[in-house]
Amino acid sequence: MLPSSAPDPLQNLLTTDRPIAPLTTWGVGGKAKVFAEPANEADLRAIVGYFASTGGDYRVLGGGSNVLVADGVLEDPILYLGALRERAILHEGAEIFVECGAGTALREIFALSVREGWGGLEHLAGIPGSLGGAIMGNAGTQEGAIGDAIHTVTTVEPDASTRTWQKGDIAWKYRETSLSAAEGRIVSRAVLRLTRSTRENVLQTASAVAHKRQQQPIAAKTAGCVFKNPPGDAAGRLLDAAGCKGLRAGDAAVSETHANFIENYGSSTASDILNLAYICRRKVEEAFGIKLAFEIKTIGIPRNMENDTEWPR
Ligand code: EPU
């Protein structure tokens, strides 16, 4: 049943009992009681305004490539940004300013930059997910992160207003930004600032970055790295040395290729993945006294997982 209080114009943007697993790269997760799919920023603001008026929480789903969605019924409405994909070239000279909706796939933006010979996104070659999610979590590789290529970010705030941030207004940290400080804030679009290059140069730089991906299980169902790297070390190295490779819980297994990836062999559940992640975390803590922090985001998983990420002092 749709929330009967939803105003008429919103009814066609809201559906019920929507399976979420197909929208995630892990391919796990239950059904959203209420699922909202705005087609543009005006819709997004209307939906956020409606949720604000009902006083309810909501959770945002972008590219689904860095998120663990709980099994069963998801009580909080899910706001899916996949349709926010407008694109406009605002200026093209020595520098290129291109605006993209938050739901645009990073891979699509990278492909465009190769086609047009625009530099600045080479270090993001091969990263899955959507622009909005990448910005929220400052996605990247060892060579650089999305924040490096940002000019402005526009967000829809929890009160449904919009706000445009200059790159310097935002603290770009390791797999984290200051944007996530406000619960319910949503990246709606962003302007990327790129440089004039050539297709050959872009491809050459990008292929060195993409080469690293060969040491990752790119063809498997994963959500990328599960844990953040602790200062001065690599979670993958620690998990490997603690003997995690090949460990299984149900149909989830720690990758034999890279120990910071958990693969869904086919019929894994979210709780298999969560159990396995906790086993791995405990093994690293027992072996090295280091408590790994989760890199992945969660939807519908009890809050204590997200909060339980402090480094031992
Ligand atoms: N290592 C092992 N065993 C493993 C995996 C890694 O010993 O099973 C060792 C490697 O030999 C290396 C070190 O750990 O000495 C670091 O590994 P790697 O070079 O693969 O990089 P990483 O730190 O694990 C980071 C990002 C990746 C990104 C790569 C390449 C994090 C948590 N991970 O991985 O990002 O693709 O660098 O730039 O920051 C992601 O964010 O989801 C992700 C996959």
PDB file of N, CA, C and O in Angstrom, residues 2 9 15-16 34 70 90 93 128 132 140 147 158-159 182 225 231 235 249 266 281 298 305 308:
ATOM      1  N   LEU A   2       0.551   2.177  -0.889  1.00  0.00           N
ATOM      2  CA  LEU A   2       1.266   3.449  -0.885  1.00  0.00           C
ATOM      3  C   LEU A   2       0.845   4.252   0.329  1.00  0.00           C
ATOM      4  O   LEU A   2      -0.289   4.122   0.783  1.00  0.00           O
ATOM      5  N   PRO A   9       0.500  14.261  -6.861  1.00  0.00           N
ATOM      6  CA  PRO A   9       1.602  14.325  -7.827  1.00  0.00           C
ATOM      7  C   PRO A   9       2.757  13.377  -7.468  1.00  0.00           C
ATOM      8  O   PRO A   9       3.556  13.036  -8.325  1.00  0.00           O
ATOM      9  N   THR A  15       6.513   3.583  -5.193  1.00  0.00           N
ATOM     10  CA  THR A  15       5.971   2.232  -5.338  1.00  0.00           C
ATOM     11  C   THR A  15       6.180   1.499  -4.016  1.00  0.00           C
ATOM     12  O   THR A  15       6.865   2.010  -3.121  1.00  0.00           O
ATOM     13  N   THR A  16       5.603   0.314  -3.916  1.00  0.00           N
ATOM     14  CA  THR A  16       5.727  -0.428  -2.662  1.00  0.00           C
ATOM     15  C   THR A  16       6.329  -1.806  -2.941  1.00  0.00           C
ATOM     16  O   THR A  16       6.296  -2.293  -4.075  1.00  0.00           O
ATOM     17  N   VAL A  34       8.480   1.218   0.960  1.00  0.00           N
ATOM     18  CA  VAL A  34       8.189   2.354   0.084  1.00  0.00           C
ATOM     19  C   VAL A  34       9.456   2.691  -0.700  1.00  0.00           C
ATOM     20  O   VAL A  34      10.530   2.806  -0.126  1.00  0.00           O
ATOM     21  N   ALA A  70      20.057  -4.738   4.032  1.00  0.00           N
ATOM     22  CA  ALA A  70      19.588  -5.831   4.896  1.00  0.00           C
ATOM     23  C   ALA A  70      18.564  -6.714   4.194  1.00  0.00           C
ATOM     24  O   ALA A  70      17.849  -6.275   3.284  1.00  0.00           O
ATOM     25  N   LEU A  90      28.978  22.912 -19.563  1.00  0.00           N
ATOM     26  CA  LEU A  90      28.750  24.318 -19.243  1.00  0.00           C
ATOM     27  C   LEU A  90      29.784  25.211 -19.910  1.00  0.00           C
ATOM     28  O   LEU A  90      29.522  26.363 -20.222  1.00  0.00           O
ATOM     29  N   GLY A  93      36.840  24.796 -22.988  1.00  0.00           N
ATOM     30  CA  GLY A  93      37.999  25.534 -23.478  1.00  0.00           C
ATOM     31  C   GLY A  93      39.215  24.753 -23.040  1.00  0.00           C
ATOM     32  O   GLY A  93      39.242  23.527 -23.167  1.00  0.00           O
ATOM     33  N   PRO A 128      33.233   1.456  -9.982  1.00  0.00           N
ATOM     34  CA  PRO A 128      31.801   1.356 -10.260  1.00  0.00           C
ATOM     35  C   PRO A 128      31.034   2.436  -9.483  1.00  0.00           C
ATOM     36  O   PRO A 128      31.643   3.260  -8.796  1.00  0.00           O
ATOM     37  N   GLY A 132      26.886  10.530  -7.414  1.00  0.00           N
ATOM     38  CA  GLY A 132      26.464  11.012  -6.096  1.00  0.00           C
ATOM     39  C   GLY A 132      27.099  10.224  -4.963  1.00  0.00           C
ATOM     40  O   GLY A 132      27.627  10.795  -4.003  1.00  0.00           O
ATOM     41  N   GLY A 140      37.719   6.631  -4.653  1.00  0.00           N
ATOM     42  CA  GLY A 140      38.960   6.826  -5.394  1.00  0.00           C
ATOM     43  C   GLY A 140      39.847   5.615  -5.378  1.00  0.00           C
ATOM     44  O   GLY A 140      39.425   4.511  -5.003  1.00  0.00           O
ATOM     45  N   GLY A 147      37.016  13.908  -5.411  1.00  0.00           N
ATOM     46  CA  GLY A 147      37.086  15.302  -4.955  1.00  0.00           C
ATOM     47  C   GLY A 147      38.065  16.126  -5.773  1.00  0.00           C
ATOM     48  O   GLY A 147      37.848  17.334  -5.985  1.00  0.00           O
ATOM     49  N   PRO A 158      17.917  18.324   3.979  1.00  0.00           N
ATOM     50  CA  PRO A 158      16.813  17.618   4.645  1.00  0.00           C
ATOM     51  C   PRO A 158      15.505  18.414   4.678  1.00  0.00           C
ATOM     52  O   PRO A 158      14.431  17.830   4.782  1.00  0.00           O
ATOM     53  N   ASP A 159      15.569  19.763   4.531  1.00  0.00           N
ATOM     54  CA  ASP A 159      14.324  20.555   4.502  1.00  0.00           C
ATOM     55  C   ASP A 159      13.849  20.797   3.065  1.00  0.00           C
ATOM     56  O   ASP A 159      12.989  21.645   2.827  1.00  0.00           O
ATOM     57  N   ALA A 182      25.328  15.930   7.614  1.00  0.00           N
ATOM     58  CA  ALA A 182      23.881  16.145   7.822  1.00  0.00           C
ATOM     59  C   ALA A 182      23.122  14.914   7.367  1.00  0.00           C
ATOM     60  O   ALA A 182      23.155  14.560   6.190  1.00  0.00           O
ATOM     61  N   CYS A 225      36.019  -2.809  -1.784  1.00  0.00           N
ATOM     62  CA  CYS A 225      36.675  -3.086  -0.506  1.00  0.00           C
ATOM     63  C   CYS A 225      35.671  -2.919   0.639  1.00  0.00           C
ATOM     64  O   CYS A 225      34.932  -1.941   0.693  1.00  0.00           O
ATOM     65  N   PRO A 231      45.452   3.708   9.080  1.00  0.00           N
ATOM     66  CA  PRO A 231      46.599   4.567   8.793  1.00  0.00           C
ATOM     67  C   PRO A 231      47.891   3.758   8.692  1.00  0.00           C
ATOM     68  O   PRO A 231      48.187   2.948   9.570  1.00  0.00           O
ATOM     69  N   ALA A 235      44.140  -2.822   4.713  1.00  0.00           N
ATOM     70  CA  ALA A 235      43.205  -3.811   5.260  1.00  0.00           C
ATOM     71  C   ALA A 235      43.381  -5.149   4.533  1.00  0.00           C
ATOM     72  O   ALA A 235      43.344  -6.216   5.168  1.00  0.00           O
ATOM     73  N   ALA A 249      30.731 -17.886   4.782  1.00  0.00           N
ATOM     74  CA  ALA A 249      29.517 -17.899   5.618  1.00  0.00           C
ATOM     75  C   ALA A 249      28.376 -18.026   4.630  1.00  0.00           C
ATOM     76  O   ALA A 249      28.194 -17.139   3.790  1.00  0.00           O
ATOM     77  N   GLY A 266      26.375 -16.531  -5.233  1.00  0.00           N
ATOM     78  CA  GLY A 266      25.117 -16.712  -5.983  1.00  0.00           C
ATOM     79  C   GLY A 266      23.902 -16.469  -5.119  1.00  0.00           C
ATOM     80  O   GLY A 266      23.074 -15.624  -5.427  1.00  0.00           O
ATOM     81  N   ARG A 281      36.887  -9.257  10.779  1.00  0.00           N
ATOM     82  CA  ARG A 281      37.300  -8.138  11.616  1.00  0.00           C
ATOM     83  C   ARG A 281      37.877  -8.659  12.945  1.00  0.00           C
ATOM     84  O   ARG A 281      38.876  -8.158  13.446  1.00  0.00           O
ATOM     85  N   THR A 298      25.604   1.017   4.786  1.00  0.00           N
ATOM     86  CA  THR A 298      24.562   0.016   5.010  1.00  0.00           C
ATOM     87  C   THR A 298      23.180   0.655   4.933  1.00  0.00           C
ATOM     88  O   THR A 298      23.027   1.850   5.170  1.00  0.00           O
ATOM     89  N   MET A 305      26.483  -1.277  13.839  1.00  0.00           N
ATOM     90  CA  MET A 305      27.557  -1.630  12.918  1.00  0.00           C
ATOM     91  C   MET A 305      28.255  -0.373  12.412  1.00  0.00           C
ATOM     92  O   MET A 305      29.470  -0.275  12.363  1.00  0.00           O
ATOM     93  N   ASP A 308      30.257   1.355  15.215  1.00  0.00           N
ATOM     94  CA  ASP A 308      31.303   0.570  15.841  1.00  0.00           C
ATOM     95  C   ASP A 308      32.568   0.584  14.982  1.00  0.00           C
ATOM     96  O   ASP A 308      33.047  -0.432  14.536  1.00  0.00           O
TER      97      ASP A 308
END
